[in-house]
mmCIF file of C-alpha atoms in Angstrom:
data_model
loop_
_atom_site.group_PDB
_atom_site.id
_atom_site.type_symbol
_atom_site.label_atom_id
_atom_site.label_comp_id
_atom_site.label_asym_id
_atom_site.label_seq_id
_atom_site.Cartn_x
_atom_site.Cartn_y
_atom_site.Cartn_z
ATOM 1 C CA MET A 274 2.764 0.524 11.479
ATOM 2 C CA ALA A 275 3.331 2.932 14.319
ATOM 3 C CA VAL A 276 1.548 6.243 14.512
ATOM 4 C CA LEU A 277 3.041 8.566 11.920
ATOM 5 C CA ALA A 278 3.845 11.300 14.393
ATOM 6 C CA VAL A 279 5.244 11.376 17.892
ATOM 7 C CA VAL A 280 2.370 12.532 20.050
ATOM 8 C CA SER A 281 1.084 12.216 23.568
ATOM 9 C CA ALA A 282 -2.027 10.192 24.194
ATOM 10 C CA GLY A 283 -4.297 13.137 24.854
ATOM 11 C CA GLY A 284 -2.960 15.001 27.893
ATOM 12 C CA SER A 285 -5.178 16.902 30.284
ATOM 13 C CA LYS A 286 -4.295 20.274 28.745
ATOM 14 C CA GLU A 287 -5.488 19.270 25.317
ATOM 15 C CA SER A 288 -9.058 20.122 24.428
ATOM 16 C CA ASP A 289 -11.421 17.647 22.839
ATOM 17 C CA VAL A 290 -11.485 19.721 19.651
ATOM 18 C CA GLU A 291 -7.699 19.745 19.361
ATOM 19 C CA LEU A 292 -7.575 16.015 19.991
ATOM 20 C CA LEU A 293 -10.182 15.383 17.293
ATOM 21 C CA GLN A 294 -8.231 17.535 14.850
ATOM 22 C CA GLU A 295 -5.057 15.558 15.508
ATOM 23 C CA ILE A 296 -6.847 12.242 15.068
ATOM 24 C CA ILE A 297 -8.378 13.363 11.774
ATOM 25 C CA ILE A 298 -5.149 14.817 10.380
ATOM 26 C CA PHE A 299 -2.732 12.081 11.396
ATOM 27 C CA GLY A 300 -5.313 9.370 10.707
ATOM 28 C CA THR A 301 -5.742 10.739 7.201
ATOM 29 C CA ILE A 302 -1.992 10.660 6.600
ATOM 30 C CA LYS A 303 -1.846 7.089 7.822
ATOM 31 C CA GLY A 304 -4.874 6.179 5.721
ATOM 32 C CA CYS A 305 -3.174 7.539 2.599
ATOM 33 C CA VAL A 306 -0.275 5.122 3.039
ATOM 34 C CA TYR A 307 -2.670 2.239 3.648
ATOM 35 C CA ALA A 308 -4.721 3.220 0.600
ATOM 36 C CA LEU A 309 -1.693 3.137 -1.707
ATOM 37 C CA ILE A 310 -0.670 -0.288 -0.429
ATOM 38 C CA ALA A 311 -4.146 -1.806 -0.392
ATOM 39 C CA THR A 312 -5.356 -0.591 -3.790
ATOM 40 C CA GLY A 313 -2.440 -2.334 -5.481
ATOM 41 C CA PHE A 314 -3.112 -5.500 -3.491
ATOM 42 C CA THR A 315 -6.800 -5.339 -4.427
ATOM 43 C CA LEU A 316 -6.150 -4.570 -8.093
ATOM 44 C CA ILE A 317 -4.073 -7.644 -8.834
ATOM 45 C CA PHE A 318 -6.453 -9.870 -6.873
ATOM 46 C CA ALA A 319 -9.533 -8.500 -8.642
ATOM 47 C CA VAL A 320 -8.019 -8.773 -12.117
ATOM 48 C CA ALA A 321 -5.862 -11.903 -11.944
ATOM 49 C CA GLY A 322 -7.227 -13.683 -8.878
ATOM 50 C CA ILE A 323 -3.753 -13.613 -7.321
ATOM 51 C CA LEU A 324 -3.293 -13.276 -3.580
ATOM 52 C CA ASN A 325 0.218 -11.863 -3.822
ATOM 53 C CA LEU A 326 1.963 -12.337 -0.483
ATOM 54 C CA ALA A 327 5.062 -10.653 -1.918
ATOM 55 C CA HIS A 328 3.161 -7.368 -2.135
ATOM 56 C CA GLY A 329 4.901 -6.025 0.962
ATOM 57 C CA THR A 330 8.200 -6.665 -0.817
ATOM 58 C CA PHE A 331 7.276 -4.060 -3.431
ATOM 59 C CA TYR A 332 6.709 -1.600 -0.576
ATOM 60 C CA MET A 333 10.146 -2.415 0.849
ATOM 61 C CA LEU A 334 11.924 -2.240 -2.508
ATOM 62 C CA GLY A 335 10.357 1.142 -3.253
ATOM 63 C CA ALA A 336 12.034 2.506 -0.130
ATOM 64 C CA TYR A 337 15.432 0.905 -0.683
ATOM 65 C CA PHE A 338 15.567 1.684 -4.410
ATOM 66 C CA THR A 339 14.804 5.331 -3.641
ATOM 67 C CA TYR A 340 17.569 5.338 -1.029
ATOM 68 C CA THR A 341 20.069 3.949 -3.558
ATOM 69 C CA LEU A 342 19.049 6.272 -6.373
ATOM 70 C CA PHE A 343 19.245 9.312 -4.093
ATOM 71 C CA TYR A 344 22.405 8.609 -2.088
ATOM 72 C CA SER A 345 24.444 6.440 -4.473
ATOM 73 C CA LEU A 346 23.510 7.911 -7.852
ATOM 74 C CA GLY A 347 22.748 11.466 -6.744
ATOM 75 C CA ILE A 348 19.323 11.621 -8.383
ATOM 76 C CA PRO A 349 17.097 14.312 -6.819
ATOM 77 C CA LEU A 350 14.506 12.867 -4.480
ATOM 78 C CA PRO A 351 11.250 13.421 -6.459
ATOM 79 C CA PRO A 352 12.509 11.743 -9.672
ATOM 80 C CA ALA A 353 14.262 9.112 -7.537
ATOM 81 C CA ILE A 354 10.911 8.124 -6.002
ATOM 82 C CA LEU A 355 9.240 7.995 -9.413
ATOM 83 C CA LEU A 356 12.072 6.015 -10.981
ATOM 84 C CA ALA A 357 12.185 3.606 -8.037
ATOM 85 C CA ALA A 358 8.435 2.993 -8.358
ATOM 86 C CA VAL A 359 8.780 2.336 -12.100
ATOM 87 C CA LEU A 360 11.645 -0.094 -11.497
ATOM 88 C CA VAL A 361 9.645 -1.940 -8.860
ATOM 89 C CA GLY A 362 6.680 -2.017 -11.236
ATOM 90 C CA ALA A 363 8.917 -3.590 -13.875
ATOM 91 C CA LEU A 364 10.033 -6.199 -11.329
ATOM 92 C CA GLY A 365 6.371 -6.926 -10.640
ATOM 93 C CA MET A 366 5.787 -7.560 -14.342
ATOM 94 C CA LEU A 367 8.853 -9.807 -14.449
ATOM 95 C CA LEU A 368 7.559 -11.758 -11.461
ATOM 96 C CA ASP A 369 4.228 -12.245 -13.193
ATOM 97 C CA ARG A 370 5.689 -13.329 -16.530
ATOM 98 C CA VAL A 371 8.415 -15.639 -15.274
ATOM 99 C CA PHE A 372 6.987 -17.200 -12.115
ATOM 100 C CA LEU A 373 3.234 -16.653 -11.870
ATOM 101 C CA LYS A 374 2.095 -17.091 -15.469
ATOM 102 C CA PRO A 375 2.884 -20.831 -15.714
ATOM 103 C CA MET A 376 0.945 -21.685 -12.535
ATOM 104 C CA ARG A 377 -1.516 -18.823 -12.082
ATOM 105 C CA SER A 378 -4.429 -21.241 -11.789
ATOM 106 C CA SER A 379 -2.881 -22.913 -8.729
ATOM 107 C CA HIS A 380 -3.602 -20.722 -5.726
ATOM 108 C CA THR A 381 -1.435 -22.865 -3.466
ATOM 109 C CA TYR A 382 1.539 -22.476 -5.805
ATOM 110 C CA VAL A 383 1.091 -18.718 -5.949
ATOM 111 C CA LEU A 384 0.838 -18.386 -2.157
ATOM 112 C CA VAL A 385 3.914 -20.519 -1.490
ATOM 113 C CA LEU A 386 5.953 -18.889 -4.245
ATOM 114 C CA THR A 387 5.153 -15.298 -3.273
ATOM 115 C CA VAL A 388 5.954 -16.007 0.389
ATOM 116 C CA ALA A 389 9.274 -17.521 -0.681
ATOM 117 C CA ILE A 390 10.036 -14.470 -2.831
ATOM 118 C CA ALA A 391 9.221 -12.156 0.086
ATOM 119 C CA PHE A 392 11.611 -13.895 2.470
ATOM 120 C CA ALA A 393 14.304 -14.230 -0.196
ATOM 121 C CA SER A 394 14.047 -10.488 -0.912
ATOM 122 C CA GLN A 395 14.367 -9.770 2.799
ATOM 123 C CA GLU A 396 17.618 -11.737 2.945
ATOM 124 C CA VAL A 397 18.997 -9.992 -0.144
ATOM 125 C CA ILE A 398 18.231 -6.590 1.371
ATOM 126 C CA LEU A 399 19.786 -7.681 4.666
ATOM 127 C CA LEU A 400 23.008 -8.783 2.939
ATOM 128 C CA THR A 401 23.134 -5.649 0.772
ATOM 129 C CA TYR A 402 22.188 -2.909 3.227
ATOM 130 C CA GLY A 403 22.570 -4.503 6.645
ATOM 131 C CA SER A 404 20.067 -4.621 9.481
ATOM 132 C CA GLN A 405 20.458 -1.042 10.698
ATOM 133 C CA GLY A 406 17.479 1.232 10.120
ATOM 134 C CA MET A 407 17.893 3.937 7.463
ATOM 135 C CA ASN A 408 15.909 6.911 6.226
ATOM 136 C CA ILE A 409 15.723 9.198 3.232
ATOM 137 C CA PRO A 410 15.170 12.970 3.600
ATOM 138 C CA ASN A 411 11.789 14.652 3.548
ATOM 139 C CA LEU A 412 10.604 15.825 0.163
ATOM 140 C CA VAL A 413 10.180 19.267 1.735
ATOM 141 C CA GLU A 414 11.641 20.287 5.076
ATOM 142 C CA GLY A 415 9.759 22.222 7.698
ATOM 143 C CA SER A 416 6.276 22.085 9.168
ATOM 144 C CA VAL A 417 3.036 24.014 9.226
ATOM 145 C CA ASP A 418 0.570 24.800 12.011
ATOM 146 C CA LEU A 419 -2.953 23.676 11.059
ATOM 147 C CA ASN A 420 -5.185 25.321 13.647
ATOM 148 C CA GLY A 421 -2.919 24.235 16.493
ATOM 149 C CA VAL A 422 -1.783 20.902 15.002
ATOM 150 C CA VAL A 423 1.823 20.921 13.798
ATOM 151 C CA VAL A 424 2.248 18.797 10.663
ATOM 152 C CA SER A 425 5.360 18.447 8.543
ATOM 153 C CA TRP A 426 5.206 19.520 4.925
ATOM 154 C CA HIS A 427 6.276 16.019 3.941
ATOM 155 C CA GLN A 428 3.231 14.540 5.672
ATOM 156 C CA LEU A 429 0.992 16.956 3.804
ATOM 157 C CA LEU A 430 2.707 15.985 0.576
ATOM 158 C CA ILE A 431 1.851 12.352 1.304
ATOM 159 C CA VAL A 432 -1.814 13.347 1.248
ATOM 160 C CA GLY A 433 -1.415 15.356 -1.965
ATOM 161 C CA ILE A 434 0.616 12.703 -3.790
ATOM 162 C CA THR A 435 -1.805 9.980 -2.724
ATOM 163 C CA ALA A 436 -4.723 12.001 -4.080
ATOM 164 C CA VAL A 437 -2.947 12.485 -7.416
ATOM 165 C CA VAL A 438 -1.928 8.826 -7.692
ATOM 166 C CA LEU A 439 -5.381 7.496 -6.820
ATOM 167 C CA LEU A 440 -7.005 9.967 -9.223
ATOM 168 C CA GLY A 441 -4.620 8.771 -11.921
ATOM 169 C CA LEU A 442 -5.549 5.165 -11.152
ATOM 170 C CA TRP A 443 -9.250 5.992 -11.336
ATOM 171 C CA LEU A 444 -8.838 7.760 -14.678
ATOM 172 C CA THR A 445 -6.792 4.850 -16.000
ATOM 173 C CA LEU A 446 -9.429 2.325 -14.995
ATOM 174 C CA THR A 447 -12.369 4.354 -16.301
ATOM 175 C CA ARG A 448 -10.990 6.219 -19.333
ATOM 176 C CA THR A 449 -8.508 3.889 -21.016
ATOM 177 C CA ARG A 450 -8.615 0.663 -23.013
ATOM 178 C CA TYR A 451 -6.630 -1.039 -20.270
ATOM 179 C CA GLY A 452 -9.252 -0.044 -17.701
ATOM 180 C CA VAL A 453 -12.098 -1.444 -19.787
ATOM 181 C CA ALA A 454 -10.116 -4.629 -20.402
ATOM 182 C CA ALA A 455 -9.236 -4.957 -16.702
ATOM 183 C CA LEU A 456 -12.898 -4.606 -15.731
ATOM 184 C CA ALA A 457 -13.883 -7.235 -18.297
ATOM 185 C CA VAL A 458 -11.202 -9.657 -17.114
ATOM 186 C CA SER A 459 -12.145 -9.145 -13.467
ATOM 187 C CA MET A 460 -15.745 -10.056 -14.281
ATOM 188 C CA ASP A 461 -15.156 -12.983 -16.654
ATOM 189 C CA GLU A 462 -11.660 -13.938 -17.799
ATOM 190 C CA ASP A 463 -12.818 -16.521 -20.345
ATOM 191 C CA GLY A 464 -15.442 -14.184 -21.782
ATOM 192 C CA ALA A 465 -12.879 -11.383 -22.061
ATOM 193 C CA ARG A 466 -10.526 -13.690 -23.924
ATOM 194 C CA LEU A 467 -13.292 -14.719 -26.327
ATOM 195 C CA VAL A 468 -13.957 -11.108 -27.343
ATOM 196 C CA GLY A 469 -10.286 -10.547 -28.172
ATOM 197 C CA ILE A 470 -8.855 -9.074 -24.987
ATOM 198 C CA GLU A 471 -5.221 -10.015 -24.402
ATOM 199 C CA THR A 472 -5.625 -11.230 -20.852
ATOM 200 C CA GLU A 473 -1.906 -11.840 -20.263
ATOM 201 C CA LYS A 474 -1.159 -8.238 -21.184
ATOM 202 C CA VAL A 475 -3.844 -7.096 -18.746
ATOM 203 C CA PHE A 476 -2.313 -9.262 -16.008
ATOM 204 C CA ASN A 477 1.161 -7.827 -16.679
ATOM 205 C CA LEU A 478 -0.039 -4.228 -16.591
ATOM 206 C CA SER A 479 -2.051 -4.896 -13.440
ATOM 207 C CA MET A 480 1.008 -6.318 -11.709
ATOM 208 C CA PHE A 481 3.006 -3.266 -12.785
ATOM 209 C CA ALA A 482 0.364 -0.941 -11.330
ATOM 210 C CA SER A 483 0.102 -3.006 -8.150
ATOM 211 C CA ALA A 484 3.857 -2.954 -7.534
ATOM 212 C CA PHE A 485 4.097 0.734 -8.506
ATOM 213 C CA LEU A 486 1.503 1.775 -5.933
ATOM 214 C CA ALA A 487 3.167 -0.191 -3.134
ATOM 215 C CA ALA A 488 6.591 1.196 -4.046
ATOM 216 C CA VAL A 489 5.307 4.789 -3.906
ATOM 217 C CA ALA A 490 3.940 4.111 -0.418
ATOM 218 C CA GLY A 491 7.259 2.651 0.738
ATOM 219 C CA ALA A 492 9.238 5.593 -0.591
ATOM 220 C CA LEU A 493 6.901 8.210 0.888
ATOM 221 C CA ILE A 494 6.939 6.702 4.366
ATOM 222 C CA SER A 495 10.731 6.236 4.527
ATOM 223 C CA PRO A 496 11.516 9.740 5.839
ATOM 224 C CA ILE A 497 9.113 9.076 8.726
ATOM 225 C CA MET A 498 9.709 5.406 9.484
ATOM 226 C CA SER A 499 13.100 3.684 9.293
ATOM 227 C CA MET A 500 13.758 1.227 6.490
ATOM 228 C CA THR A 501 14.612 -2.285 7.667
ATOM 229 C CA PRO A 502 14.738 -5.641 5.874
ATOM 230 C CA GLU A 503 11.635 -6.726 7.806
ATOM 231 C CA MET A 504 9.549 -3.674 6.869
ATOM 232 C CA TRP A 505 7.452 -5.639 4.359
ATOM 233 C CA ASN A 506 5.633 -7.688 7.027
ATOM 234 C CA MET A 507 3.299 -5.148 8.601
ATOM 235 C CA PRO A 508 2.174 -3.434 5.362
ATOM 236 C CA LEU A 509 1.204 -6.831 3.943
ATOM 237 C CA MET A 510 -0.932 -7.545 6.978
ATOM 238 C CA LYS A 511 -2.518 -4.080 6.801
ATOM 239 C CA ALA A 512 -3.265 -4.547 3.103
ATOM 240 C CA PHE A 513 -4.947 -7.859 3.818
ATOM 241 C CA VAL A 514 -7.086 -6.317 6.569
ATOM 242 C CA VAL A 515 -8.077 -3.369 4.394
ATOM 243 C CA VAL A 516 -8.995 -5.608 1.461
ATOM 244 C CA VAL A 517 -11.212 -7.824 3.631
ATOM 245 C CA VAL A 518 -12.880 -4.886 5.386
ATOM 246 C CA GLY A 519 -13.388 -2.964 2.157
ATOM 247 C CA GLY A 520 -14.700 -5.951 0.252
ATOM 248 C CA ILE A 521 -12.485 -8.316 -1.708
ATOM 249 C CA GLY A 522 -12.062 -7.000 -5.236
ATOM 250 C CA SER A 523 -13.432 -3.510 -4.540
ATOM 251 C CA LEU A 524 -10.982 -0.639 -5.033
ATOM 252 C CA THR A 525 -13.464 1.878 -3.657
ATOM 253 C CA GLY A 526 -14.036 -0.298 -0.628
ATOM 254 C CA SER A 527 -10.295 -0.643 -0.067
ATOM 255 C CA ILE A 528 -9.820 3.122 -0.085
ATOM 256 C CA LEU A 529 -12.692 3.641 2.359
ATOM 257 C CA ALA A 530 -11.392 0.884 4.629
ATOM 258 C CA ALA A 531 -7.841 2.264 4.486
ATOM 259 C CA PHE A 532 -8.906 5.622 5.868
ATOM 260 C CA PHE A 533 -11.247 4.039 8.384
ATOM 261 C CA LEU A 534 -8.384 1.875 9.691
ATOM 262 C CA GLY A 535 -6.035 4.863 9.742
ATOM 263 C CA TRP A 536 -8.447 6.941 11.818
ATOM 264 C CA LEU A 537 -9.301 4.035 14.107
ATOM 265 C CA GLU A 538 -5.655 3.211 14.806
ATOM 266 C CA THR A 539 -4.802 6.858 15.401
ATOM 267 C CA PHE A 540 -7.760 7.256 17.757
ATOM 268 C CA THR A 541 -6.609 4.198 19.699
ATOM 269 C CA GLY A 542 -3.032 5.496 19.862
ATOM 270 C CA PHE A 543 -4.094 8.920 21.130
ATOM 271 C CA VAL A 544 -6.941 8.017 23.456
ATOM 272 C CA VAL A 545 -6.170 4.499 24.698
ATOM 273 C CA SER A 546 -2.534 3.482 24.248
ATOM 274 C CA PRO A 547 -0.005 3.569 21.378
ATOM 275 C CA LYS A 548 0.845 -0.048 22.258
ATOM 276 C CA LEU A 549 -2.606 -1.159 21.124
ATOM 277 C CA THR A 550 -2.612 0.393 17.643
ATOM 278 C CA GLU A 551 -1.441 -2.796 15.949
ATOM 279 C CA VAL A 552 -4.127 -4.844 17.717
ATOM 280 C CA VAL A 553 -6.885 -2.699 16.189
ATOM 281 C CA SER A 554 -6.452 -4.087 12.680
ATOM 282 C CA LEU A 555 -6.612 -7.696 13.903
ATOM 283 C CA VAL A 556 -9.765 -7.003 15.924
ATOM 284 C CA LEU A 557 -11.333 -5.242 12.950
ATOM 285 C CA LEU A 558 -10.443 -8.160 10.667
ATOM 286 C CA THR A 559 -12.001 -10.646 13.078
ATOM 287 C CA VAL A 560 -15.203 -8.631 13.431
ATOM 288 C CA PHE A 561 -15.690 -8.359 9.677
ATOM 289 C CA LEU A 562 -14.876 -12.010 9.013
ATOM 290 C CA VAL A 563 -17.458 -13.065 11.591
ATOM 291 C CA PHE A 564 -20.248 -10.559 10.988
ATOM 292 C CA ARG A 565 -19.704 -9.244 7.452
ATOM 293 C CA PRO A 566 -17.260 -11.388 5.450
ATOM 294 C CA SER A 567 -18.244 -9.642 2.198
ATOM 295 C CA GLY A 568 -16.808 -6.361 3.528
ATOM 296 C CA ILE A 569 -18.108 -2.840 3.068
ATOM 297 C CA LEU A 570 -18.599 -3.149 -0.697
ATOM 298 C CA GLY A 571 -18.815 -5.991 -3.191
ATOM 299 C CA ARG A 572 -16.402 -8.174 -5.140
ATOM 300 C CA ARG A 573 -16.405 -6.320 -8.458
ATOM 301 C CA LEU A 574 -13.561 -4.069 -9.697
ATOM 302 C CA HIS A 575 -15.012 -0.628 -9.008
#
């Protein structure tokens, strides 16, 4: 994804301190979006062993559902975002129950099916909304000056909402029966089933959470980046990079890698060239696959 703010690549009048502040602030905002996308991608892989290549579709649907709820049904924007995320989460559960459950053990089937669903969803969105880019309004209009760096209130809300959502996910995974069950299933599915855990229910709830997180990210970024039927591609690639860098199956690692990638891309866009920001993730992926394929942290759900 492009840098989340229109900025110059470090002009001569800008001090090193101001440049560093901009990189930290805008990199953090970018990292929040990546973290929401990647944690959902990691969660369903860690729990169900599914590499869901339709994950970017949830991101796209979160944006378009919010647009429809806000403009067509007149629902205020905050509840529209929440309702859109819930609806996308329900679609994720439906996908798991109807299509993935019968053939979950076949990784090839899952990969082919989820890719097909992603492209089919793109065509449906194209026929329904057209190819022209669209946006939804900011949650809050206006901007604030943070020690010389002008940031919109909506961008700051992205940081706050991400913190709340990720805290809620952490509490769910560490303080609820579902969280204990999800951890057990991620470690040993057969053993979890033997002790009475309803593994299919855990898979369904994990898919709901995965789709919900991606949908929230899609809705939050839509005031900043235009919605298009192809918008699912890049977030999927970013999620894959973050998951590999963070450590496959590690939620903590995914969050750390998301912010690291956000800062690294923003640094490249400011200091080197905005045209190279998308290359950074591919270089980072290659480096980790060659020198540290296990990623920053391990394979366990933590």
